[in-house]
Short mmCIF file of C-alpha atoms and ligand atoms in Angstrom, two decimals:
data_model
loop_
_atom_site.label_atom_id
_atom_site.label_comp_id
_atom_site.label_asym_id
_atom_site.label_seq_id
_atom_site.Cartn_x
_atom_site.Cartn_y
_atom_site.Cartn_z
CA UNK V 165 198.52 -59.15 46.95
CA UNK V 166 195.73 -55.90 47.31
CA UNK V 167 194.43 -55.99 43.62
CA UNK V 168 193.98 -52.03 44.11
CA UNK V 169 191.18 -50.59 42.43
CA UNK V 170 191.58 -47.07 40.08
CA UNK V 171 191.15 -44.12 41.73
CA UNK V 172 188.52 -42.85 39.79
CA UNK V 173 189.29 -39.97 36.90
CA UNK V 174 185.48 -37.99 37.77
CA UNK V 175 187.64 -34.62 37.09
CA UNK V 176 188.08 -35.35 33.46
CA UNK V 177 185.32 -36.46 31.89
CA UNK V 178 183.13 -33.87 34.11
CA UNK V 179 181.56 -31.28 32.23
CA UNK V 180 178.29 -28.91 33.14
CA UNK V 181 177.49 -28.90 29.11
CA UNK V 182 173.56 -29.63 28.96
CA UNK V 183 173.17 -32.56 26.90
CA UNK V 184 176.23 -33.91 29.08
CA UNK V 185 175.22 -36.96 32.35
CA UNK V 186 176.98 -38.82 34.34
CA UNK V 187 176.80 -41.51 36.28
CA UNK V 188 178.10 -44.37 38.74
CA UNK V 189 177.45 -47.68 39.29
CA UNK V 190 178.66 -50.30 41.15
CA UNK V 191 178.68 -54.17 40.53
CA UNK V 192 176.45 -57.13 42.61
CA UNK V 193 176.82 -60.37 44.32
CA UNK V 194 174.39 -62.64 44.48
CA UNK V 195 173.86 -64.31 47.55
CA UNK V 196 170.97 -66.30 45.44
CA UNK V 197 171.70 -66.82 41.42
CA UNK V 198 169.84 -66.36 38.57
CA UNK V 199 169.87 -68.79 36.76
CA UNK V 200 167.82 -69.61 33.80
CA UNK V 201 165.59 -67.33 31.92
CA UNK V 202 162.63 -67.09 28.90
CA UNK V 203 160.79 -64.88 27.24
CA UNK V 204 162.59 -60.35 27.35
CA UNK V 205 164.79 -61.84 29.95
CA UNK V 206 162.41 -62.70 32.31
CA UNK V 207 164.56 -64.73 35.48
CA UNK V 208 163.23 -68.36 36.18
CA UNK V 209 163.27 -68.14 39.68
CA UNK V 210 163.71 -65.60 41.94
CA UNK V 211 167.09 -63.69 43.43
CA UNK V 212 168.11 -61.33 46.19
CA UNK V 213 171.92 -59.77 45.48
CA UNK V 214 174.84 -57.66 48.51
CA UNK V 215 175.00 -54.52 46.23
CA UNK V 216 178.54 -53.52 46.66
CA UNK V 217 180.44 -49.55 46.75
CA UNK V 218 183.63 -49.81 44.82
CA UNK V 219 184.06 -52.48 41.72
CA UNK V 220 181.92 -49.84 39.97
CA UNK V 221 181.43 -48.09 36.90
CA UNK V 222 181.77 -45.07 35.36
CA UNK V 223 179.52 -43.26 32.01
CA UNK V 224 179.78 -40.46 30.78
CA UNK V 225 176.95 -40.12 28.05
CA UNK V 226 176.85 -36.92 25.35
CA UNK V 227 174.16 -37.55 24.29
CA UNK V 228 171.92 -36.09 21.43
CA UNK V 229 168.03 -36.46 20.06
CA UNK V 230 168.34 -36.79 16.39
CA UNK V 231 169.82 -39.90 15.43
CA UNK V 232 173.60 -40.74 14.76
CA UNK V 233 174.15 -43.93 16.14
CA UNK V 234 175.92 -45.09 19.16
CA UNK V 235 180.10 -44.77 20.25
CA UNK V 236 181.31 -46.48 23.43
CA UNK V 237 184.20 -45.91 24.48
CA UNK V 238 185.70 -48.36 26.74
CA UNK V 239 188.94 -47.58 28.64
CA UNK V 240 189.70 -44.66 25.74
CA UNK V 241 189.22 -46.81 23.23
CA UNK V 242 186.39 -47.63 20.71
CA UNK V 243 185.06 -50.76 20.68
CA UNK V 244 182.85 -51.08 17.77
CA UNK V 245 181.09 -54.68 18.82
CA UNK V 246 179.89 -52.59 22.31
CA UNK V 247 178.72 -50.39 19.90
CA UNK V 248 176.51 -52.03 18.10
CA UNK V 249 175.04 -53.80 20.85
CA UNK V 250 173.81 -50.72 21.97
CA UNK V 251 172.06 -49.37 19.00
CA UNK V 252 170.44 -52.84 18.87
CA UNK V 253 169.35 -52.53 22.55
CA UNK V 254 167.83 -48.74 22.30
CA UNK V 255 166.10 -50.06 19.53
CA UNK V 256 164.47 -52.74 21.31
CA UNK V 257 163.28 -50.93 24.13
CA UNK V 258 160.42 -48.40 22.52
CA UNK V 259 158.25 -50.10 23.81
CA UNK V 260 159.62 -48.72 27.75
CA UNK V 261 161.39 -45.75 26.12
CA UNK V 262 160.78 -44.46 22.78
CA UNK V 263 163.00 -41.47 22.98
CA UNK V 264 165.33 -44.63 22.76
CA UNK V 265 165.31 -45.18 19.06
CA UNK V 266 166.44 -41.58 18.06
CA UNK V 267 169.42 -41.61 20.66
CA UNK V 268 172.40 -39.81 19.07
CA UNK V 269 175.56 -41.32 21.62
CA UNK V 270 178.97 -41.74 22.46
CA UNK V 271 179.10 -42.71 25.96
CA UNK V 272 183.43 -43.58 27.59
CA UNK V 273 182.84 -46.04 30.60
CA UNK V 274 185.53 -47.00 32.45
CA UNK V 275 186.45 -49.75 35.91
CA UNK V 276 187.15 -49.29 38.37
CA UNK V 277 188.86 -52.49 38.76
CA UNK V 278 190.73 -54.23 36.19
CA UNK V 279 188.65 -55.85 32.84
CA UNK V 280 191.45 -58.52 33.80
CA UNK V 281 189.88 -58.80 37.73
CA UNK V 282 187.41 -61.73 35.88
CA UNK V 283 184.81 -59.03 38.43
CA UNK V 284 181.02 -59.02 35.44
CA UNK V 285 181.18 -56.40 34.60
CA UNK V 286 178.19 -56.03 33.07
CA UNK V 287 176.04 -55.72 36.25
CA UNK V 288 178.17 -52.19 36.70
CA UNK V 289 178.21 -50.51 33.00
CA UNK V 290 174.39 -52.31 31.84
CA UNK V 291 173.68 -50.74 35.31
CA UNK V 292 175.25 -48.15 34.61
CA UNK V 293 173.17 -47.43 30.90
CA UNK V 294 170.04 -48.16 32.09
CA UNK V 295 169.62 -45.74 35.23
CA UNK V 296 171.51 -42.91 32.55
CA UNK V 297 168.42 -44.16 29.80
CA UNK V 298 166.20 -43.36 32.02
CA UNK V 299 167.33 -39.97 33.73
CA UNK V 300 168.33 -38.82 30.24
CA UNK V 301 164.24 -39.37 28.98
CA UNK V 302 163.16 -38.79 31.75
CA UNK V 303 161.58 -34.58 31.70
CA UNK V 304 159.14 -35.08 34.74
CA UNK V 305 157.78 -37.84 33.65
CA UNK V 306 160.26 -40.33 36.84
CA UNK V 307 158.32 -43.97 35.51
CA UNK V 308 159.42 -46.00 39.03
CA UNK V 309 161.17 -48.79 38.58
CA UNK V 310 161.97 -48.04 34.89
CA UNK V 311 165.65 -47.42 34.99
CA UNK V 312 166.23 -51.20 36.44
CA UNK V 313 163.55 -52.16 33.51
CA UNK V 314 165.85 -50.98 31.30
CA UNK V 315 168.87 -52.41 33.03
CA UNK V 316 167.41 -55.89 33.92
CA UNK V 317 166.90 -56.05 29.36
CA UNK V 318 170.99 -55.32 28.88
CA UNK V 319 171.67 -57.91 31.47
CA UNK V 320 169.13 -59.35 34.37
CA UNK V 321 172.36 -58.99 36.78
CA UNK V 322 172.10 -54.91 35.80
CA UNK V 323 168.44 -54.91 37.43
CA UNK V 324 169.22 -55.57 41.01
CA UNK V 325 172.36 -53.40 40.63
CA UNK V 326 170.88 -49.75 41.17
CA UNK V 327 169.75 -49.81 44.65
CA UNK V 328 171.40 -51.45 47.71
CA UNK V 329 172.75 -52.55 50.12
CA UNK V 330 170.62 -55.11 49.03
CA UNK V 331 167.99 -55.91 45.84
CA UNK V 332 165.41 -58.38 44.87
CA UNK V 333 164.48 -59.30 41.70
CA UNK V 334 162.11 -61.36 40.97
CA UNK V 335 158.91 -62.32 41.78
CA UNK V 336 158.16 -64.51 45.05
CA UNK V 337 155.53 -64.93 47.32
CA UNK V 338 156.76 -63.60 50.27
CA UNK V 339 157.87 -60.37 48.65
CA UNK V 340 154.96 -58.27 47.71
CA UNK V 341 155.61 -56.27 44.70
CA UNK V 342 158.19 -58.41 43.62
CA UNK V 343 158.57 -58.53 39.38
CA UNK V 344 160.70 -59.91 37.21
CA UNK V 345 160.59 -57.04 35.36
CA UNK V 346 162.74 -54.78 37.56
CA UNK V 347 164.97 -55.31 41.41
CA UNK V 348 163.00 -53.29 43.99
CA UNK V 349 165.06 -52.81 47.58
CA UNK V 350 165.19 -55.67 50.13
CA UNK V 351 163.66 -54.18 53.34
CA UNK V 352 163.55 -56.44 55.79
CA UNK V 353 167.87 -56.07 57.01
CA UNK V 354 168.86 -57.15 60.86
CA UNK V 355 171.92 -54.55 61.25
CA UNK V 356 173.72 -57.16 61.85
CA UNK V 357 173.70 -57.91 57.45
CA UNK V 358 174.53 -53.84 56.99
CA UNK V 359 177.95 -53.30 57.78
CA UNK V 360 179.11 -56.04 55.09
CA UNK V 361 182.22 -57.07 53.51
CA UNK V 362 183.36 -58.86 50.21
CA UNK V 363 186.36 -59.85 49.48
CA UNK V 364 187.70 -61.34 45.52
CA UNK V 365 189.94 -64.08 45.02
CA UNK V 366 190.66 -63.43 41.73
CA UNK V 367 191.92 -67.55 40.73
CA UNK V 368 191.79 -66.80 37.68
CA UNK V 369 192.32 -63.65 35.56
CA UNK V 370 191.53 -65.40 31.80
CA UNK V 371 188.40 -64.67 30.14
CA UNK V 372 185.61 -67.08 30.74
CA UNK V 373 185.49 -70.56 28.52
CA UNK V 374 181.86 -70.12 28.46
CA UNK V 375 179.67 -66.80 28.46
CA UNK V 376 177.03 -66.11 31.32
CA UNK V 377 174.18 -65.94 29.49
CA UNK V 378 175.41 -69.67 27.24
CA UNK V 379 175.14 -70.82 31.19
CA UNK V 380 171.21 -69.92 30.98
CA UNK V 381 170.94 -70.98 27.66
CA UNK V 382 172.13 -74.38 28.40
CA UNK V 383 169.60 -74.18 32.03
CA UNK V 384 166.58 -74.25 29.44
CA UNK V 385 167.22 -78.37 28.48
CA UNK V 386 168.68 -79.32 32.08
CA UNK V 387 167.46 -82.84 33.59
CA UNK V 388 167.95 -80.40 37.12
CA UNK V 389 165.63 -77.07 35.38
CA UNK V 390 162.83 -77.99 37.91
CA UNK V 391 164.64 -79.69 41.12
CA UNK V 392 166.41 -76.46 40.33
CA UNK V 393 163.69 -73.27 40.21
CA UNK V 394 162.33 -75.18 43.30
CA UNK V 395 166.07 -74.81 45.00
CA UNK V 396 165.74 -71.44 44.77
CA UNK V 397 162.83 -70.70 45.22
CA UNK V 398 163.32 -72.70 49.37
CA UNK V 399 166.90 -71.00 49.68
CA UNK V 400 165.87 -67.48 48.70
CA UNK V 401 163.06 -67.77 50.92
CA UNK V 402 165.21 -69.15 53.60
CA UNK V 403 167.71 -66.66 52.83
CA UNK V 404 164.94 -63.98 53.43
CA UNK V 405 163.90 -65.38 56.63
CA UNK V 406 168.34 -65.29 57.50
CA UNK V 407 169.01 -62.35 56.11
CA UNK V 408 166.10 -60.55 59.00
CA UNK V 409 166.39 -62.05 61.38
CA UNK V 410 169.99 -62.03 62.18
CA UNK V 411 170.65 -65.38 62.05
CA UNK V 412 174.05 -65.38 60.36
CA UNK V 413 174.74 -70.12 60.12
CA UNK V 414 171.41 -69.98 58.37
CA UNK V 415 172.49 -67.02 56.12
CA UNK V 416 176.41 -68.75 55.09
CA UNK V 417 174.46 -71.93 55.30
CA UNK V 418 172.25 -71.00 51.58
CA UNK V 419 174.80 -68.53 50.75
CA UNK V 420 177.12 -71.49 49.88
CA UNK V 421 175.23 -73.73 49.53
CA UNK V 422 173.76 -71.50 46.14
CA UNK V 423 177.12 -71.46 44.78
CA UNK V 424 177.81 -74.79 45.07
CA UNK V 425 174.78 -75.93 42.81
CA UNK V 426 174.96 -73.09 40.33
CA UNK V 427 178.44 -74.71 39.92
CA UNK V 428 176.57 -78.22 40.07
CA UNK V 429 174.31 -76.90 37.21
CA UNK V 430 176.98 -76.24 35.61
CA UNK V 431 179.03 -80.26 35.86
CA UNK V 432 175.42 -80.99 35.29
CA UNK V 433 174.10 -79.16 31.59
CA UNK V 434 175.12 -81.18 27.95
CA UNK V 435 177.67 -80.02 27.76
CA UNK V 436 178.95 -80.03 30.85
CA UNK V 437 181.80 -77.57 31.73
CA UNK V 438 183.86 -75.65 34.37
CA UNK V 439 184.26 -72.99 35.31
CA UNK V 440 186.21 -73.27 38.66
CA UNK V 441 189.97 -73.79 39.02
CA UNK V 442 192.09 -76.56 41.81
CA UNK V 443 192.98 -73.03 42.64
CA UNK V 444 188.75 -71.91 43.59
CA UNK V 445 188.52 -75.04 45.58
CA UNK V 446 192.14 -75.27 47.02
CA UNK V 447 190.62 -72.22 48.52
CA UNK V 448 187.85 -73.23 49.47
CA UNK V 449 189.19 -75.70 51.59
CA UNK V 450 191.46 -73.67 53.36
CA UNK V 451 188.26 -71.44 54.53
CA UNK V 452 186.13 -74.40 55.43
CA UNK V 453 188.88 -75.55 57.93
CA UNK V 454 190.47 -71.40 59.13
CA UNK V 455 185.62 -70.80 59.84
CA UNK V 456 186.63 -73.56 63.51
CA UNK V 457 187.74 -70.45 64.13
CA UNK V 458 186.16 -67.14 62.19
CA UNK V 459 181.88 -67.30 61.37
CA UNK V 460 182.96 -66.59 57.40
CA UNK V 461 182.34 -68.05 54.23
CA UNK V 462 181.73 -68.14 50.96
CA UNK V 463 179.88 -67.58 47.54
CA UNK V 464 180.97 -67.75 43.83
CA UNK V 465 179.64 -66.39 40.19
CA UNK V 466 180.27 -67.51 37.16
CA UNK V 467 183.62 -67.87 37.08
CA UNK V 468 185.93 -69.03 38.70
CA UNK V 469 187.04 -66.83 42.06
CA UNK V 470 185.57 -66.66 45.22
CA UNK V 471 184.40 -63.98 46.82
CA UNK V 472 183.71 -63.73 50.64
CA UNK V 473 181.29 -62.65 52.85
CA UNK V 474 182.01 -61.07 56.54
CA UNK V 475 181.14 -58.83 58.59
CA UNK V 476 183.70 -55.44 59.91
CA UNK V 477 184.33 -57.05 63.30
CA UNK V 478 186.35 -60.06 61.73
CA UNK V 479 187.85 -57.52 59.17
CA UNK V 480 191.72 -57.98 60.34
CA UNK V 481 191.98 -61.32 61.52
CA UNK V 482 189.41 -62.63 57.44
CA UNK V 483 192.38 -59.57 55.85
CA UNK V 484 194.62 -61.67 57.50
CA UNK V 485 193.81 -65.47 56.73
CA UNK V 486 193.25 -63.70 52.82
CA UNK V 487 196.00 -62.11 52.78
CA UNK V 488 198.57 -64.70 53.25
CA UNK V 489 197.50 -66.97 50.62
CA UNK V 490 197.06 -64.87 47.69
CA UNK V 491 200.94 -64.07 48.41
CA UNK V 492 201.59 -68.26 48.76
CA UNK V 493 200.08 -68.29 45.28
CA UNK V 494 201.01 -64.78 44.31
CA UNK V 495 197.09 -64.06 43.25
CA UNK V 496 195.27 -60.93 43.83
CA UNK V 497 192.44 -59.94 46.28
CA UNK V 498 189.76 -56.60 45.58
CA UNK V 499 188.32 -56.27 49.61
CA UNK V 500 184.71 -54.17 48.66
CA UNK V 501 181.88 -53.53 50.82
CA UNK V 502 178.09 -53.25 50.77
CA UNK V 503 177.37 -49.84 48.51
CA UNK V 504 174.16 -48.29 48.56
CA UNK V 505 173.84 -48.21 44.49
CA UNK V 506 174.28 -46.86 41.16
CA UNK V 507 173.63 -42.26 41.27
CA UNK V 508 174.11 -39.29 39.23
CA UNK V 509 177.87 -37.41 39.36
CA UNK V 510 176.73 -33.96 37.15
C1 LIG J 41 176.17 -66.22 37.98
O1 LIG J 41 173.11 -61.13 34.26
O2 LIG J 41 175.51 -61.60 33.65
O3 LIG J 41 175.89 -63.80 38.11
O4 LIG J 41 171.20 -61.95 32.48
O5 LIG J 41 172.36 -63.07 31.09
O6 LIG J 41 173.53 -60.78 30.86
P1 LIG J 41 172.57 -61.64 31.86
O7 LIG J 41 173.41 -63.17 32.87
P2 LIG J 41 173.99 -62.59 33.50
O8 LIG J 41 174.15 -63.09 34.57
C2 LIG J 41 174.16 -63.11 36.08
C3 LIG J 41 174.69 -64.99 36.55
C4 LIG J 41 175.01 -65.39 37.86
C5 LIG J 41 173.97 -64.87 38.70
C6 LIG J 41 173.42 -63.96 39.63
O9 LIG J 41 174.40 -62.37 39.50
O10 LIG J 41 172.01 -63.81 40.31
#
């Protein structure tokens, strides 16, 4: 079954009031995974992701420069835990955004994708927040990369959602100017990779047993930590080269190696944990079989859902294959495509 994304109720939350801004920011899917961090949310390896188009957060912010706390409404309901988290966050970013600690915010946040879909919403929500804060506090002193840096400090992968179609975060010799502080748009992309799709099979909609933050923390003492860092750096180099030259087979090979390595790290951490479900593996087997007919590859984030990545040219056949599987197993899928990042709506 196709899981329909919500149509945006933008009109109902738009306002021309001067102390109000409405932004949108999408989720992203990492091709080279950020896994492990140190210090102030710095990644232990570089990552690259494809920005999505339709899975996004719409955030409506009313603000004052008089400290009056933070109220966050998620899907129309006040979320006190999240409000507190944002209040703490605002106090922690004073060096980057001096105005932040004196901001009063009323935030209404809504996602186009269902909360229960198990899609990481932190990337879209936190990038929307970082993007909006940068705009609110800009007033002719726009600082390059600040929005991405603000997003990163709220959630690492959010740093990559602001731009598209591809974003790089983390230092690598291959990319001049690449930084652990913020993401950059990847510029050298072959046309073969400009019309890509991401169909997400919602294998299990339940809450994850181990959060990404806990997973990152387990990497600090992981026996394969060093090996992972060098693998990720090498995979990053091969991925960038494949994306630049249009080498689809090499792309697919590294894409799947990254996804399976991520889950292998979970299987071998102490304590170990397993986020994949039997149906995730069943689908991977089927996809490998289907690959004999169609050049299609998968990736997986820190959860059981499978992301099928493919170009427009084989879209009909891939969607038909996915729909047959989702129908057979009574699960949903979301069909999304490549996007360009965050924008101001009003
Ligand atoms: C597996 O960005 O969710 O999706 O920085 O603690 O908020 P925090 O973690 P988060 O980690 C995402 C990990 C990943 C891979 C990726 O997106 O690169």
